[in-house]
PDB file of C-alpha atoms in Angstrom:
ATOM      1  CA  MET A   1      19.354 -11.782  19.831  1.00 70.00           C
ATOM      2  CA  THR A   2      21.043 -13.429  16.964  1.00 88.00           C
ATOM      3  CA  LEU A   3      24.079 -12.331  14.909  1.00 94.00           C
ATOM      4  CA  LEU A   4      23.285 -12.484  11.202  1.00 96.00           C
ATOM      5  CA  ALA A   5      25.694 -12.731   8.346  1.00 96.00           C
ATOM      6  CA  THR A   6      25.009 -12.086   4.358  1.00 96.00           C
ATOM      7  CA  PRO A   7      27.664 -12.069   1.721  1.00 95.00           C
ATOM      8  CA  ARG A   8      28.746  -8.606   2.312  1.00 97.00           C
ATOM      9  CA  LEU A   9      27.031  -7.611   5.523  1.00 97.00           C
ATOM     10  CA  ARG A  10      26.896  -8.462   9.417  1.00 97.00           C
ATOM     11  CA  LEU A  11      24.048  -7.741  11.452  1.00 98.00           C
ATOM     12  CA  ARG A  12      24.619  -7.658  15.106  1.00 96.00           C
ATOM     13  CA  PRO A  13      22.506  -6.377  17.933  1.00 96.00           C
ATOM     14  CA  LEU A  14      22.470  -2.590  18.201  1.00 96.00           C
ATOM     15  CA  THR A  15      24.397  -1.432  21.570  1.00 96.00           C
ATOM     16  CA  GLU A  16      25.269   1.933  23.258  1.00 97.00           C
ATOM     17  CA  ALA A  17      28.628   1.969  21.542  1.00 97.00           C
ATOM     18  CA  ASP A  18      26.952   2.483  18.083  1.00 97.00           C
ATOM     19  CA  ARG A  19      25.267   5.547  18.935  1.00 97.00           C
ATOM     20  CA  GLU A  20      27.858   7.795  17.314  1.00 97.00           C
ATOM     21  CA  ALA A  21      27.956   5.879  13.958  1.00 97.00           C
ATOM     22  CA  VAL A  22      24.076   5.536  13.912  1.00 97.00           C
ATOM     23  CA  VAL A  23      23.690   9.368  14.186  1.00 96.00           C
ATOM     24  CA  LYS A  24      26.250   9.853  11.586  1.00 96.00           C
ATOM     25  CA  VAL A  25      24.418   7.539   9.252  1.00 95.00           C
ATOM     26  CA  PHE A  26      21.248   9.654   9.676  1.00 95.00           C
ATOM     27  CA  ALA A  27      23.368  13.066   9.507  1.00 95.00           C
ATOM     28  CA  ASP A  28      22.369  13.104   5.597  1.00 94.00           C
ATOM     29  CA  PRO A  29      19.074  14.837   5.356  1.00 93.00           C
ATOM     30  CA  GLU A  30      18.332  12.435   2.396  1.00 92.00           C
ATOM     31  CA  MET A  31      18.042   9.646   5.302  1.00 93.00           C
ATOM     32  CA  SER A  32      15.043  11.624   6.714  1.00 92.00           C
ATOM     33  CA  ARG A  33      12.900  12.246   3.604  1.00 91.00           C
ATOM     34  CA  PHE A  34      10.390   9.801   4.478  1.00 92.00           C
ATOM     35  CA  PHE A  35      10.310  10.486   8.000  1.00 91.00           C
ATOM     36  CA  ALA A  36       8.084  12.835  10.078  1.00 88.00           C
ATOM     37  CA  ALA A  37      11.031  13.667  12.095  1.00 91.00           C
ATOM     38  CA  ASP A  38      14.493  15.029  11.012  1.00 93.00           C
ATOM     39  CA  PHE A  39      17.145  12.671  12.001  1.00 94.00           C
ATOM     40  CA  SER A  40      19.932  14.752  10.620  1.00 95.00           C
ATOM     41  CA  ASP A  41      19.392  16.934  13.896  1.00 96.00           C
ATOM     42  CA  PRO A  42      21.998  14.917  16.030  1.00 96.00           C
ATOM     43  CA  ALA A  43      19.634  15.298  19.042  1.00 97.00           C
ATOM     44  CA  VAL A  44      16.731  13.964  17.381  1.00 96.00           C
ATOM     45  CA  ALA A  45      18.844  10.933  15.834  1.00 96.00           C
ATOM     46  CA  SER A  46      20.252  10.144  19.441  1.00 97.00           C
ATOM     47  CA  ALA A  47      16.667  10.053  20.873  1.00 96.00           C
ATOM     48  CA  MET A  48      15.804   7.476  17.997  1.00 95.00           C
ATOM     49  CA  VAL A  49      18.656   5.460  19.283  1.00 96.00           C
ATOM     50  CA  ASP A  50      17.461   5.552  22.774  1.00 96.00           C
ATOM     51  CA  ARG A  51      14.193   4.202  21.925  1.00 94.00           C
ATOM     52  CA  ARG A  52      15.813   1.326  19.983  1.00 95.00           C
ATOM     53  CA  LEU A  53      18.007   0.635  22.902  1.00 95.00           C
ATOM     54  CA  ALA A  54      15.073   0.504  25.266  1.00 93.00           C
ATOM     55  CA  TYR A  55      13.369  -2.200  23.332  1.00 91.00           C
ATOM     56  CA  ARG A  56      12.039  -5.035  25.523  1.00 90.00           C
ATOM     57  CA  GLY A  57      10.208  -7.765  23.693  1.00 89.00           C
ATOM     58  CA  PRO A  58      10.081 -11.351  22.213  1.00 90.00           C
ATOM     59  CA  ALA A  59      13.336 -13.383  22.179  1.00 88.00           C
ATOM     60  CA  GLY A  60      14.978 -13.072  18.829  1.00 92.00           C
ATOM     61  CA  GLN A  61      13.434  -9.737  18.067  1.00 95.00           C
ATOM     62  CA  GLY A  62      15.012  -6.255  18.217  1.00 95.00           C
ATOM     63  CA  HIS A  63      17.205  -3.886  16.559  1.00 97.00           C
ATOM     64  CA  TRP A  64      20.398  -4.616  14.379  1.00 97.00           C
ATOM     65  CA  VAL A  65      23.243  -2.390  13.089  1.00 97.00           C
ATOM     66  CA  LEU A  66      24.285  -3.132   9.605  1.00 98.00           C
ATOM     67  CA  GLU A  67      28.009  -3.599   9.105  1.00 97.00           C
ATOM     68  CA  ARG A  68      30.145  -3.600   6.000  1.00 96.00           C
ATOM     69  CA  ASP A  69      33.866  -4.130   6.250  1.00 94.00           C
ATOM     70  CA  ASP A  70      33.792  -3.115  10.105  1.00 93.00           C
ATOM     71  CA  GLU A  71      31.777   0.148   9.329  1.00 96.00           C
ATOM     72  CA  VAL A  72      28.197   0.702  10.459  1.00 97.00           C
ATOM     73  CA  ILE A  73      26.246   1.670   7.399  1.00 97.00           C
ATOM     74  CA  GLY A  74      22.549   1.263   8.603  1.00 96.00           C
ATOM     75  CA  VAL A  75      20.152   0.014  10.972  1.00 96.00           C
ATOM     76  CA  ALA A  76      17.136  -2.434  10.721  1.00 97.00           C
ATOM     77  CA  HIS A  77      14.574  -3.897  12.848  1.00 96.00           C
ATOM     78  CA  LEU A  78      12.258  -7.005  13.555  1.00 97.00           C
ATOM     79  CA  ARG A  79      10.192  -6.255  16.581  1.00 96.00           C
ATOM     80  CA  PRO A  80       6.197  -5.802  17.352  1.00 95.00           C
ATOM     81  CA  SER A  81       4.822  -3.198  15.428  1.00 95.00           C
ATOM     82  CA  TRP A  82       4.368   0.216  16.935  1.00 91.00           C
ATOM     83  CA  GLU A  83       1.686   1.089  14.417  1.00 94.00           C
ATOM     84  CA  LEU A  84      -0.268  -2.192  13.579  1.00 94.00           C
ATOM     85  CA  PRO A  85      -2.689  -3.652  16.094  1.00 92.00           C
ATOM     86  CA  GLY A  86      -2.118  -6.956  17.970  1.00 90.00           C
ATOM     87  CA  GLY A  87       1.733  -6.881  18.172  1.00 88.00           C
ATOM     88  CA  VAL A  88       2.479  -8.160  14.917  1.00 94.00           C
ATOM     89  CA  PRO A  89       6.092  -8.381  13.925  1.00 97.00           C
ATOM     90  CA  GLU A  90       7.164  -5.543  11.664  1.00 97.00           C
ATOM     91  CA  LEU A  91      10.387  -5.347   9.804  1.00 97.00           C
ATOM     92  CA  GLY A  92      12.296  -2.040   8.901  1.00 96.00           C
ATOM     93  CA  TYR A  93      15.738  -1.335   7.042  1.00 94.00           C
ATOM     94  CA  TYR A  94      17.820   1.769   6.436  1.00 94.00           C
ATOM     95  CA  VAL A  95      20.852   2.136   4.552  1.00 95.00           C
ATOM     96  CA  ALA A  96      23.042   5.173   4.325  1.00 95.00           C
ATOM     97  CA  SER A  97      22.625   7.061   1.175  1.00 92.00           C
ATOM     98  CA  ALA A  98      26.213   6.423   0.344  1.00 93.00           C
ATOM     99  CA  HIS A  99      25.561   2.966  -0.085  1.00 94.00           C
ATOM    100  CA  ALA A 100      22.281   3.099  -1.856  1.00 91.00           C
ATOM    101  CA  GLY A 101      21.752   1.232  -5.119  1.00 91.00           C
ATOM    102  CA  GLN A 102      24.068  -1.687  -4.404  1.00 95.00           C
ATOM    103  CA  GLY A 103      21.335  -4.346  -3.378  1.00 94.00           C
ATOM    104  CA  LEU A 104      22.412  -3.983   0.430  1.00 96.00           C
ATOM    105  CA  ALA A 105      19.055  -3.141   1.767  1.00 95.00           C
ATOM    106  CA  THR A 106      17.580  -6.316   0.007  1.00 96.00           C
ATOM    107  CA  GLU A 107      20.543  -8.300   1.305  1.00 96.00           C
ATOM    108  CA  ALA A 108      19.877  -7.081   4.985  1.00 96.00           C
ATOM    109  CA  ALA A 109      16.112  -7.379   4.807  1.00 96.00           C
ATOM    110  CA  ARG A 110      16.337 -10.891   3.383  1.00 96.00           C
ATOM    111  CA  ALA A 111      18.561 -12.011   6.273  1.00 96.00           C
ATOM    112  CA  LEU A 112      16.023 -10.741   8.804  1.00 96.00           C
ATOM    113  CA  LEU A 113      13.063 -11.927   6.893  1.00 96.00           C
ATOM    114  CA  ASP A 114      14.524 -15.388   6.892  1.00 94.00           C
ATOM    115  CA  HIS A 115      15.481 -15.306  10.447  1.00 95.00           C
ATOM    116  CA  GLY A 116      11.588 -14.210  11.449  1.00 95.00           C
ATOM    117  CA  LEU A 117       9.871 -16.652   9.272  1.00 93.00           C
ATOM    118  CA  GLY A 118      12.549 -19.564   9.431  1.00 90.00           C
ATOM    119  CA  ALA A 119      14.443 -19.423  12.803  1.00 90.00           C
ATOM    120  CA  LEU A 120      11.870 -17.753  14.842  1.00 91.00           C
ATOM    121  CA  GLY A 121       8.835 -19.467  13.074  1.00 88.00           C
ATOM    122  CA  LEU A 122       6.717 -16.230  13.045  1.00 92.00           C
ATOM    123  CA  PRO A 123       3.245 -16.832  11.137  1.00 91.00           C
ATOM    124  CA  ALA A 124       3.940 -13.583   9.085  1.00 96.00           C
ATOM    125  CA  VAL A 125       6.250 -10.669   8.961  1.00 97.00           C
ATOM    126  CA  TRP A 126       4.821  -6.877   8.268  1.00 97.00           C
ATOM    127  CA  ALA A 127       6.335  -3.845   6.883  1.00 97.00           C
ATOM    128  CA  LEU A 128       5.293  -0.171   6.557  1.00 96.00           C
ATOM    129  CA  VAL A 129       6.773   1.509   3.376  1.00 96.00           C
ATOM    130  CA  HIS A 130       6.216   5.191   2.759  1.00 96.00           C
ATOM    131  CA  GLU A 131       3.717   5.728  -0.010  1.00 95.00           C
ATOM    132  CA  ARG A 132       6.346   7.578  -2.130  1.00 94.00           C
ATOM    133  CA  ASN A 133       9.484   5.698  -1.153  1.00 94.00           C
ATOM    134  CA  ALA A 134       9.572   3.643  -4.434  1.00 93.00           C
ATOM    135  CA  ALA A 135      12.957   2.053  -3.811  1.00 92.00           C
ATOM    136  CA  SER A 136      11.882   0.607  -0.314  1.00 94.00           C
ATOM    137  CA  ARG A 137       8.607  -0.794  -2.006  1.00 94.00           C
ATOM    138  CA  LYS A 138      10.910  -2.359  -4.712  1.00 93.00           C
ATOM    139  CA  VAL A 139      12.893  -4.022  -2.028  1.00 94.00           C
ATOM    140  CA  ALA A 140       9.957  -5.368  -0.325  1.00 95.00           C
ATOM    141  CA  GLY A 141       8.626  -6.646  -3.813  1.00 94.00           C
ATOM    142  CA  ARG A 142      11.968  -8.552  -4.354  1.00 94.00           C
ATOM    143  CA  LEU A 143      11.341 -10.195  -1.025  1.00 95.00           C
ATOM    144  CA  GLY A 144       8.038 -11.364  -1.785  1.00 94.00           C
ATOM    145  CA  PHE A 145       5.975  -9.132   0.472  1.00 97.00           C
ATOM    146  CA  LEU A 146       2.313  -8.432  -0.666  1.00 96.00           C
ATOM    147  CA  ASP A 147       0.796  -5.234  -0.689  1.00 96.00           C
ATOM    148  CA  VAL A 148      -2.405  -5.397   1.274  1.00 96.00           C
ATOM    149  CA  GLY A 149      -3.498  -1.834   1.654  1.00 95.00           C
ATOM    150  CA  SER A 150      -2.404   1.599   3.005  1.00 95.00           C
ATOM    151  CA  GLY A 151      -2.928   3.808   6.085  1.00 95.00           C
ATOM    152  CA  VAL A 152      -1.687   6.639   7.957  1.00 95.00           C
ATOM    153  CA  HIS A 153       1.359   5.441  10.058  1.00 95.00           C
ATOM    154  CA  TYR A 154       4.417   7.209  11.585  1.00 92.00           C
ATOM    155  CA  GLY A 155       2.618  10.312  10.806  1.00 91.00           C
ATOM    156  CA  ASP A 156       2.220   9.835   6.982  1.00 93.00           C
ATOM    157  CA  LEU A 157       0.503   7.565   4.373  1.00 96.00           C
ATOM    158  CA  HIS A 158       2.218   4.171   4.238  1.00 96.00           C
ATOM    159  CA  ARG A 159       1.742   1.099   2.297  1.00 96.00           C
ATOM    160  CA  VAL A 160       0.972  -2.048   4.412  1.00 97.00           C
ATOM    161  CA  LEU A 161       2.769  -5.346   3.380  1.00 97.00           C
ATOM    162  CA  VAL A 162       2.857  -8.504   4.641  1.00 97.00           C
ATOM    163  CA  ALA A 163       5.371 -11.528   3.971  1.00 97.00           C
ATOM    164  CA  LEU A 164       4.336 -15.159   4.549  1.00 94.00           C
ATOM    165  CA  PRO A 165       6.294 -18.326   5.047  1.00 91.00           C
ATOM    166  CA  ALA A 166       6.759 -20.207   1.772  1.00 86.00           C
ATOM    167  CA  VAL A 167       5.922 -23.736   1.242  1.00 83.00           C
ATOM    168  CA  HIS A 168       9.383 -24.869   0.390  1.00 81.00           C
ATOM    169  CA  GLY A 169      10.411 -27.212   3.038  1.00 83.00           C
ATOM    170  CA  ARG A 170       7.407 -27.289   5.311  1.00 85.00           C
ATOM    171  CA  PRO A 171       5.670 -30.645   5.839  1.00 89.00           C
ATOM    172  CA  HIS A 172       3.502 -31.976   3.111  1.00 93.00           C
ATOM    173  CA  HIS A 173       1.808 -34.607   5.316  1.00 96.00           C
ATOM    174  CA  ILE A 174       2.509 -37.254   8.020  1.00 96.00           C
ATOM    175  CA  GLU A 175       1.464 -40.878   7.859  1.00 97.00           C
ATOM    176  CA  LEU A 176       1.055 -43.147  10.612  1.00 97.00           C
ATOM    177  CA  TRP A 177       0.415 -46.902  10.288  1.00 97.00           C
ATOM    178  CA  VAL A 178      -1.811 -48.342  12.700  1.00 96.00           C
ATOM    179  CA  PRO A 179      -2.832 -51.625  13.970  1.00 95.00           C
ATOM    180  CA  ASP A 180      -6.598 -50.745  14.620  1.00 96.00           C
ATOM    181  CA  LEU A 181      -8.162 -48.073  12.322  1.00 97.00           C
ATOM    182  CA  ALA A 182     -11.339 -47.708  14.463  1.00 96.00           C
ATOM    183  CA  GLU A 183      -9.259 -47.028  17.386  1.00 96.00           C
ATOM    184  CA  ALA A 184      -7.140 -44.515  15.544  1.00 97.00           C
ATOM    185  CA  GLU A 185     -10.033 -42.734  14.291  1.00 97.00           C
ATOM    186  CA  ARG A 186     -11.522 -42.487  18.008  1.00 97.00           C
ATOM    187  CA  SER A 187      -8.255 -40.967  19.341  1.00 97.00           C
ATOM    188  CA  TRP A 188      -6.715 -39.013  16.475  1.00 98.00           C
ATOM    189  CA  GLY A 189      -9.899 -37.940  14.966  1.00 97.00           C
ATOM    190  CA  TRP A 190     -11.142 -36.432  18.461  1.00 97.00           C
ATOM    191  CA  LEU A 191      -7.969 -34.667  19.122  1.00 98.00           C
ATOM    192  CA  LEU A 192      -7.269 -33.118  15.758  1.00 97.00           C
ATOM    193  CA  GLY A 193     -10.837 -32.089  15.563  1.00 97.00           C
ATOM    194  CA  GLU A 194     -10.372 -30.230  18.715  1.00 97.00           C
ATOM    195  CA  LEU A 195      -7.151 -28.444  17.396  1.00 96.00           C
ATOM    196  CA  GLY A 196      -8.989 -27.295  14.275  1.00 96.00           C
ATOM    197  CA  TRP A 197      -8.077 -30.275  11.727  1.00 97.00           C
ATOM    198  CA  ARG A 198     -10.778 -31.437   9.469  1.00 97.00           C
ATOM    199  CA  GLU A 199     -11.266 -34.760   7.722  1.00 97.00           C
ATOM    200  CA  PHE A 200      -9.656 -34.504   4.271  1.00 97.00           C
ATOM    201  CA  GLN A 201      -9.706 -38.145   2.781  1.00 96.00           C
ATOM    202  CA  ARG A 202     -11.048 -41.327   3.383  1.00 97.00           C
ATOM    203  CA  TRP A 203     -10.694 -44.847   1.825  1.00 97.00           C
ATOM    204  CA  ALA A 204     -11.002 -48.574   3.221  1.00 96.00           C
ATOM    205  CA  ALA A 205      -7.668 -48.750   4.840  1.00 97.00           C
ATOM    206  CA  GLY A 206      -7.480 -45.228   6.192  1.00 97.00           C
ATOM    207  CA  VAL A 207      -8.510 -41.651   6.809  1.00 98.00           C
ATOM    208  CA  SER A 208      -6.778 -38.240   6.733  1.00 97.00           C
ATOM    209  CA  TRP A 209      -7.320 -34.867   8.618  1.00 97.00           C
ATOM    210  CA  ARG A 210      -5.966 -31.665   7.213  1.00 97.00           C
ATOM    211  CA  LEU A 211      -4.963 -28.265   8.823  1.00 94.00           C
ATOM    212  CA  GLY A 212      -3.799 -25.634   6.386  1.00 87.00           C
ATOM    213  CA  GLY A 213      -1.263 -27.021   3.875  1.00 87.00           C
ATOM    214  CA  THR A 214      -0.558 -30.116   5.943  1.00 94.00           C
ATOM    215  CA  TYR A 215      -2.462 -33.391   6.274  1.00 97.00           C
ATOM    216  CA  LEU A 216      -1.994 -36.204   8.745  1.00 97.00           C
ATOM    217  CA  VAL A 217      -3.003 -39.831   7.656  1.00 98.00           C
ATOM    218  CA  VAL A 218      -3.625 -42.959   9.816  1.00 97.00           C
ATOM    219  CA  GLU A 219      -3.759 -46.169   7.770  1.00 97.00           C
ATOM    220  CA  ALA A 220      -4.128 -49.789   8.645  1.00 97.00           C
ATOM    221  CA  SER A 221      -1.831 -51.064   5.764  1.00 96.00           C
ATOM    222  CA  PRO A 222      -2.023 -54.583   4.636  1.00 94.00           C
ATOM    223  CA  ALA A 223       1.743 -54.186   4.274  1.00 96.00           C
ATOM    224  CA  LEU A 224       2.182 -53.655   8.309  1.00 95.00           C
ATOM    225  CA  SER A 225       5.141 -55.831   9.407  1.00 94.00           C
ATOM    226  CA  ALA A 226       4.374 -55.977  12.943  1.00 92.00           C
ATOM    227  CA  ALA A 227       1.189 -55.865  15.207  1.00 90.00           C
ATOM    228  CA  ASP A 228       2.085 -52.929  17.335  1.00 91.00           C
ATOM    229  CA  HIS A 229       3.768 -49.356  17.673  1.00 93.00           C
ATOM    230  CA  GLU A 230       6.626 -49.084  19.879  1.00 93.00           C
ATOM    231  CA  ARG A 231       7.691 -45.529  20.573  1.00 94.00           C
ATOM    232  CA  THR A 232      11.031 -46.443  22.162  1.00 94.00           C
ATOM    233  CA  ARG A 233      12.292 -48.370  19.021  1.00 93.00           C
ATOM    234  CA  PRO A 234      14.120 -46.358  16.175  1.00 93.00           C
ATOM    235  CA  GLY A 235      11.585 -44.412  14.302  1.00 92.00           C
ATOM    236  CA  LEU A 236       8.856 -41.873  15.273  1.00 92.00           C
ATOM    237  CA  ASN A 237       8.622 -41.018  19.229  1.00 95.00           C
ATOM    238  CA  HIS A 238       6.047 -38.663  19.041  1.00 96.00           C
ATOM    239  CA  LEU A 239       4.199 -35.760  17.343  1.00 96.00           C
ATOM    240  CA  ALA A 240       4.322 -32.420  18.976  1.00 96.00           C
ATOM    241  CA  LEU A 241       1.272 -30.137  18.155  1.00 95.00           C
ATOM    242  CA  HIS A 242       0.489 -26.588  19.020  1.00 94.00           C
ATOM    243  CA  VAL A 243      -2.411 -25.599  21.233  1.00 95.00           C
ATOM    244  CA  GLY A 244      -3.451 -21.928  21.521  1.00 91.00           C
ATOM    245  CA  THR A 245      -3.478 -21.493  25.301  1.00 93.00           C
ATOM    246  CA  ARG A 246      -2.660 -23.199  28.760  1.00 95.00           C
ATOM    247  CA  ALA A 247      -6.128 -23.427  29.461  1.00 95.00           C
ATOM    248  CA  LYS A 248      -6.997 -25.275  26.238  1.00 96.00           C
ATOM    249  CA  VAL A 249      -4.239 -27.696  27.204  1.00 96.00           C
ATOM    250  CA  ASP A 250      -5.656 -28.350  30.666  1.00 97.00           C
ATOM    251  CA  ASP A 251      -9.319 -28.720  28.670  1.00 97.00           C
ATOM    252  CA  LEU A 252      -7.823 -31.441  26.339  1.00 97.00           C
ATOM    253  CA  VAL A 253      -6.126 -33.314  28.973  1.00 97.00           C
ATOM    254  CA  GLY A 254      -9.333 -33.488  31.308  1.00 97.00           C
ATOM    255  CA  ARG A 255     -11.198 -35.049  28.541  1.00 97.00           C
ATOM    256  CA  ALA A 256      -8.426 -37.298  26.814  1.00 97.00           C
ATOM    257  CA  ALA A 257      -9.436 -40.372  28.732  1.00 97.00           C
ATOM    258  CA  ASP A 258     -12.967 -40.241  27.157  1.00 97.00           C
ATOM    259  CA  HIS A 259     -11.340 -40.626  23.817  1.00 97.00           C
ATOM    260  CA  GLY A 260      -8.641 -43.237  24.065  1.00 97.00           C
ATOM    261  CA  TRP A 261      -5.651 -41.297  25.345  1.00 98.00           C
ATOM    262  CA  ARG A 262      -3.913 -41.728  28.701  1.00 97.00           C
ATOM    263  CA  PRO A 263      -1.611 -39.101  30.299  1.00 97.00           C
ATOM    264  CA  LEU A 264       2.030 -39.687  30.440  1.00 96.00           C
ATOM    265  CA  PHE A 265       4.446 -38.171  32.873  1.00 96.00           C
ATOM    266  CA  ALA A 266       1.219 -37.081  34.825  1.00 95.00           C
ATOM    267  CA  ASP A 267       3.391 -36.484  37.948  1.00 95.00           C
ATOM    268  CA  ARG A 268       5.086 -33.791  36.166  1.00 95.00           C
ATOM    269  CA  TYR A 269       2.264 -32.051  34.399  1.00 96.00           C
ATOM    270  CA  PRO A 270       2.466 -29.564  32.870  1.00 96.00           C
ATOM    271  CA  HIS A 271       6.144 -28.957  32.988  1.00 95.00           C
ATOM    272  CA  ALA A 272       7.587 -32.401  32.150  1.00 95.00           C
ATOM    273  CA  GLY A 273       9.402 -30.857  29.417  1.00 92.00           C
ATOM    274  CA  GLY A 274      10.944 -27.951  31.566  1.00 91.00           C
ATOM    275  CA  THR A 275       9.940 -25.324  33.867  1.00 88.00           C
ATOM    276  CA  ALA A 276       9.570 -23.088  30.618  1.00 84.00           C
ATOM    277  CA  HIS A 277       7.477 -25.640  28.630  1.00 91.00           C
ATOM    278  CA  TYR A 278       3.803 -25.884  29.366  1.00 95.00           C
ATOM    279  CA  ALA A 279       2.737 -29.208  27.730  1.00 96.00           C
ATOM    280  CA  ALA A 280       0.914 -32.453  28.124  1.00 97.00           C
ATOM    281  CA  TYR A 281       1.978 -35.832  26.968  1.00 98.00           C
ATOM    282  CA  LEU A 282      -0.456 -38.250  26.084  1.00 98.00           C
ATOM    283  CA  GLU A 283      -0.456 -41.967  24.624  1.00 97.00           C
ATOM    284  CA  ASN A 284      -3.433 -43.722  22.899  1.00 97.00           C
ATOM    285  CA  GLU A 285      -4.180 -47.405  23.096  1.00 96.00           C
ATOM    286  CA  ALA A 286      -1.962 -48.179  20.175  1.00 96.00           C
ATOM    287  CA  GLY A 287       1.023 -46.734  21.923  1.00 96.00           C
ATOM    288  CA  PHE A 288       1.161 -43.324  19.805  1.00 97.00           C
ATOM    289  CA  GLU A 289       2.381 -40.478  21.752  1.00 97.00           C
ATOM    290  CA  VAL A 290       1.436 -36.858  21.308  1.00 97.00           C
ATOM    291  CA  GLU A 291       2.780 -33.776  22.909  1.00 97.00           C
ATOM    292  CA  LEU A 292       0.269 -30.683  23.245  1.00 97.00           C
ATOM    293  CA  VAL A 293       2.347 -27.565  23.813  1.00 95.00           C
ATOM    294  CA  ALA A 294       0.970 -24.201  24.855  1.00 94.00           C
ATOM    295  CA  ALA A 295       1.566 -21.637  22.424  1.00 85.00           C
ATOM    296  CA  GLU A 296       1.398 -18.973  24.864  1.00 72.00           C
ATOM    297  CA  GLY A 297       4.482 -19.946  26.858  1.00 55.00           C
ATOM    298  CA  PRO A 298       7.085 -17.816  28.221  1.00 49.00           C
ATOM    299  CA  ALA A 299       9.379 -15.465  25.731  1.00 42.00           C
ATOM    300  CA  GLY A 300      12.129 -17.514  24.677  1.00 44.00           C
ATOM    301  CA  ALA A 301      10.645 -20.925  25.723  1.00 45.00           C
ATOM    302  CA  GLU A 302      12.260 -24.095  23.936  1.00 50.00           C
ATOM    303  CA  PRO A 303      10.534 -27.270  23.162  1.00 51.00           C
ATOM    304  CA  GLY A 304      11.224 -29.733  25.559  1.00 60.00           C
ATOM    305  CA  SER A 305      10.696 -33.689  25.855  1.00 66.00           C
ATOM    306  CA  PRO A 306      10.954 -36.152  28.913  1.00 74.00           C
ATOM    307  CA  THR A 307      13.306 -39.050  28.391  1.00 63.00           C
ATOM    308  CA  SER A 308      10.886 -40.935  26.367  1.00 61.00           C
TER     309      SER A 308
END
């Protein structure tokens, strides 16, 4: 898990050594006002710490303590939800009553939200906030969470909230200049179509495909300064695209040759990028390389690439 810092707080992974401090935070009955359990009972609070310490889940997610000036003032989590289906990531934040009203919950929650949507690349982060917890709902509102309904969770009625990645800083489009537009349509059009992209724009010298807010252009521009693409020169080496499952990667590899692609590093397939990285590397007739990465890789797997 990652150590996170804000202007006033340090968020570090919860450890056994924090048990006494966390139990002390929840000793105030006010902290249990929106819980089904009474965490002012030290035994109940200690059992809660046990559950948090027992967490085993995706890399980068888990439970943190909130420290201010070396004092533990709260806890927070970003981990697969125990209440919502599908193991979606859920954010929670709890600041000691003595430190309420200072914006610290917002500060801590923002750090974890940025960590989840940014560093971890999560497609969404969810939160469950008690129906009567107006202060926590205001925090979620300031962070951009959307209210999508309500339901009984953790033994009482909660608002169901979701935060989605912002468009800021995300790719708008990618443009490839190609020597042969027909060949590019044959190879890229097939592959992108298999991955859910759909034709977006078309003009005499080019065509584009779109997935979500991003589109990819191939264009035989009259301003081309060379007749071919060479991926080992300075510039674009390859594009890497997610594929939902390992089986789909295998399927695409098996059919790629019929659509203008040849395998690269075939002797090391599917782990040319490392043992924890399930991917295929393909090259089309124009010399463009694409990496197809199975999204269902092991927890903590990092993107990898062979030498070229």
